[in-house]
Coordinates of N, CA, C and O in Angstrom, one line a residue:
M618 N -3.6 -27.1 13.8 CA -4.4 -26.7 12.7 C -4.1 -26.0 10.8 O -3.1 -26.0 11.1
S619 N -4.9 -26.6 10.3 CA -4.3 -26.8 8.8 C -4.6 -25.3 8.1 O -6.3 -25.1 8.6
T620 N -4.1 -24.4 7.8 CA -4.6 -23.7 7.1 C -5.0 -23.5 5.3 O -5.1 -22.8 4.6
N621 N -4.3 -24.9 5.1 CA -4.5 -25.2 3.4 C -5.0 -26.6 3.1 O -5.3 -26.5 1.9
G622 N -6.3 -27.0 4.5 CA -6.7 -28.1 4.2 C -6.8 -29.7 4.3 O -7.2 -29.9 3.9
M623 N -5.3 -29.3 4.1 CA -3.9 -30.9 4.3 C -4.5 -30.5 5.6 O -3.7 -30.9 6.1
E624 N -4.4 -32.7 6.1 CA -4.2 -32.5 7.6 C -3.1 -33.8 7.7 O -2.5 -33.9 8.5
S625 N -3.2 -34.1 6.8 CA -1.6 -35.1 6.6 C -0.5 -35.0 5.4 O -1.2 -34.8 3.9
W626 N 0.7 -35.1 5.4 CA 1.1 -34.4 3.9 C 1.4 -36.1 3.8 O 2.2 -36.0 2.9
A627 N 1.4 -38.0 4.1 CA 1.9 -38.7 3.6 C 0.5 -39.0 3.2 O -0.4 -40.2 2.8
V628 N 0.3 -38.4 1.2 CA -1.0 -38.5 0.6 C 0.1 -39.0 -0.7 O 1.2 -38.6 -1.1
D629 N -0.5 -39.6 -2.0 CA -0.1 -39.2 -3.4 C -0.2 -37.6 -3.6 O -0.8 -37.1 -4.0
L630 N 0.7 -37.2 -4.1 CA 1.1 -35.4 -4.7 C 0.4 -35.7 -5.7 O -0.4 -34.7 -6.1
K631 N 0.3 -37.1 -6.8 CA -1.1 -36.9 -7.7 C -2.2 -36.5 -7.6 O -3.4 -35.7 -8.5
D632 N -2.9 -36.6 -5.8 CA -3.9 -36.7 -6.2 C -4.6 -35.0 -5.6 O -5.6 -34.7 -4.9
V633 N -2.9 -34.3 -5.0 CA -2.7 -33.0 -4.6 C -2.7 -32.0 -4.7 O -2.8 -31.5 -6.2
G634 N -4.0 -30.6 -5.2 CA -4.1 -29.9 -5.9 C -3.8 -28.8 -5.0 O -2.1 -28.7 -4.8
A635 N -4.0 -27.6 -5.1 CA -3.5 -26.3 -4.6 C -3.1 -26.4 -3.0 O -3.9 -27.7 -2.1
I636 N -2.0 -26.0 -2.2 CA -1.2 -26.6 -1.4 C -1.5 -24.8 -0.4 O -0.6 -24.9 0.8
Y637 N -1.6 -24.2 -0.9 CA -1.5 -22.7 -0.5 C -2.6 -22.4 0.5 O -3.7 -23.2 0.4
P638 N -2.1 -21.7 1.5 CA -3.5 -21.6 2.9 C -4.5 -20.3 2.1 O -3.9 -19.3 1.0
F639 N -5.2 -20.5 2.9 CA -6.3 -20.0 3.0 C -7.3 -20.3 1.4 O -7.5 -19.4 0.6
Q640 N -7.3 -21.3 1.2 CA -7.4 -21.3 -0.1 C -9.0 -21.0 -0.4 O -10.0 -21.1 0.7
G641 N -9.6 -20.9 -1.7 CA -11.0 -20.2 -1.8 C -11.3 -19.4 -1.8 O -12.3 -18.1 -1.5
S642 N -10.5 -18.7 -1.1 CA -10.6 -17.1 -0.5 C -9.7 -16.1 -1.0 O -9.6 -14.6 -0.6
E643 N -9.3 -16.2 -2.6 CA -8.9 -15.7 -3.7 C -9.1 -14.1 -3.6 O -8.7 -13.4 -4.1
V644 N -11.0 -14.2 -4.3 CA -11.2 -13.5 -4.9 C -11.1 -12.5 -4.0 O -11.5 -11.2 -3.7
L645 N -11.5 -13.0 -2.3 CA -11.7 -12.0 -1.1 C -10.3 -10.6 -1.0 O -10.8 -9.8 -0.8
M646 N -9.6 -11.5 -1.1 CA -7.9 -10.7 -1.1 C -7.4 -10.2 -1.5 O -7.2 -9.5 -1.5
V647 N -7.5 -10.1 -2.9 CA -7.8 -9.1 -4.3 C -8.7 -8.5 -4.0 O -7.9 -7.2 -4.6
I648 N -9.4 -8.2 -3.7 CA -11.0 -7.1 -3.4 C -10.0 -6.5 -2.6 O -10.0 -5.5 -2.5
L649 N -9.5 -7.3 -1.2 CA -9.1 -5.8 -0.4 C -7.9 -5.4 -1.0 O -7.6 -4.5 -0.3
G650 N -6.7 -6.3 -0.9 CA -6.2 -6.3 -2.1 C -6.5 -4.4 -2.7 O -5.9 -4.1 -2.7
L651 N -7.1 -4.0 -3.2 CA -7.6 -3.6 -4.2 C -8.1 -2.6 -4.0 O -7.7 -1.6 -3.9
V652 N -8.6 -2.6 -3.1 CA -9.3 -1.2 -1.8 C -8.6 -1.1 -1.1 O -8.3 0.6 -1.1
F653 N -7.9 -1.7 -0.3 CA -6.3 -1.0 -0.2 C -5.2 -0.5 -0.8 O -4.9 1.0 -0.5
W654 N -4.8 -1.0 -2.0 CA -3.7 -0.3 -3.0 C -4.9 1.3 -3.2 O -3.9 1.8 -3.4
I655 N -6.1 1.2 -3.7 CA -6.9 2.7 -4.3 C -7.0 3.3 -3.1 O -6.5 4.7 -3.3
G656 N -7.4 3.1 -1.8 CA -6.9 3.9 -0.4 C -6.5 4.6 -0.4 O -5.6 5.3 0.6
W657 N -4.9 3.6 0.0 CA -3.5 4.1 0.1 C -3.6 5.5 -1.0 O -3.1 6.2 -0.5
H658 N -3.5 4.8 -2.0 CA -3.3 6.4 -3.0 C -3.8 7.7 -3.0 O -3.6 8.1 -3.2
I659 N -5.6 7.5 -2.8 CA -6.5 8.5 -2.4 C -5.4 9.5 -1.1 O -5.4 10.3 -1.4
L660 N -5.0 8.1 -0.2 CA -4.8 8.9 1.2 C -3.1 10.1 1.3 O -3.3 11.1 1.4
Q661 N -2.9 9.2 -0.3 CA -0.9 10.0 -0.2 C -1.4 10.5 -1.2 O -0.3 12.3 -1.1
T662 N -2.5 10.8 -1.8 CA -2.5 11.6 -2.6 C -2.9 13.3 -2.0 O -2.6 13.9 -2.3
R663 N -3.7 13.1 -1.1 CA -3.9 14.1 -0.5 C -3.1 14.3 0.5 O -3.3 15.6 1.0
H664 N -2.5 14.1 0.7 CA -1.2 14.3 2.2 C -0.2 15.0 1.2 O 0.2 16.4 1.5
E665 N 0.2 14.6 0.2 CA 1.1 15.4 -1.1 C 0.4 17.1 -1.3 O 1.1 17.6 -1.4
N666 N -0.8 16.6 -1.4 CA -1.9 18.0 -2.5 C -1.4 19.0 -0.6 O -1.7 20.4 -1.2
A667 N -1.6 18.2 0.4 CA -1.6 18.8 1.5 C -0.2 19.6 1.2 O 0.0 20.8 2.0
E668 N 0.7 19.2 1.3 CA 1.9 19.3 1.7 C 2.8 20.7 0.7 O 3.5 21.3 1.4
I669 N 2.5 20.2 -0.2 CA 2.5 20.6 -1.6 C 1.8 22.7 -1.5 O 2.9 23.6 -1.6
E670 N -0.1 22.8 -1.2 CA -0.1 23.8 -0.3 C 0.5 24.5 0.5 O 0.2 25.4 0.7
A671 N 0.7 23.6 1.6 CA 1.9 24.3 2.2 C 2.9 24.9 2.0 O 3.3 26.5 2.7
D672 N 3.4 24.3 1.4 CA 5.0 24.5 0.9 C 4.9 25.8 -0.3 O 5.1 27.2 0.0
M673 N 4.1 26.1 -0.9 CA 3.1 27.2 -1.6 C 2.7 28.4 -1.0 O 3.4 29.7 -1.0
A674 N 1.9 27.7 -0.5 CA 1.6 29.2 1.0 C 3.0 29.8 1.7 O 2.9 30.8 1.6
A675 N 4.0 29.2 1.8 CA 5.2 29.5 2.6 C 5.8 30.2 1.7 O 6.2 31.5 2.0
D676 N 5.5 30.0 0.7 CA 6.3 30.6 -0.5 C 5.8 32.3 -0.6 O 6.8 33.0 -1.6
R677 N 4.5 32.0 -0.9 CA 4.1 32.9 -1.0 C 4.7 34.3 -0.5 O 4.5 35.4 -0.8
S678 N 4.8 34.4 1.1 CA 4.8 35.0 1.3 C 6.2 35.3 1.6 O 6.7 36.5 2.3
G679 N 7.2 34.4 1.3 CA 8.6 34.7 0.5 C 9.8 34.3 1.8 O 10.7 35.0 1.7
E680 N 8.6 34.2 2.6 CA 9.4 33.7 3.9 C 11.0 32.4 3.5 O 12.2 32.6 4.2
E681 N 10.4 31.4 2.9 CA 11.1 30.5 2.5 C 12.2 30.8 1.3 O 13.3 30.4 1.7
T682 N 12.0 31.5 0.8 CA 12.8 32.5 -0.5 C 13.6 32.5 0.3 O 15.0 32.5 -0.3
R683 N 13.6 33.7 1.2 CA 14.5 34.7 1.5 C 15.5 33.7 2.7 O 16.7 34.0 3.2
A684 N 14.8 32.1 3.2 CA 15.7 32.2 4.2 C 16.9 31.0 3.4 O 18.1 31.1 3.1
A685 N 16.3 30.8 2.5 CA 17.3 30.1 0.9 C 18.0 30.9 0.5 O 18.9 30.4 0.6
I686 N 18.5 32.3 0.5 CA 18.7 33.2 -0.5 C 19.7 33.2 0.8 O 21.2 33.7 0.9
D687 N 19.5 33.6 2.8 CA 20.6 33.9 3.6 C 21.1 32.6 2.9 O 22.3 31.9 4.0
R688 N 20.5 31.4 3.2 CA 21.8 29.9 3.7 C 23.1 30.0 3.3 O 23.8 29.2 3.2
Y689 N 22.0 30.8 1.7 CA 23.3 30.4 0.6 C 24.1 31.6 0.0 O 24.9 32.0 -0.7

């Protein structure tokens, strides 16, 4: 099975074009990469916002502050 379209390497190299795998699917891969990248940032931002909100809520009650003071 060949993923780059070449069945034999015994060819004249001047006639060989691209030899990377999955030729012709570059645009699809770029689109999938961008969707993954943007989606990851959205999920990461939501997770960080939830974590910061939880920290801020805990700090409003003063529990973390008192724990930090007691610790040091």
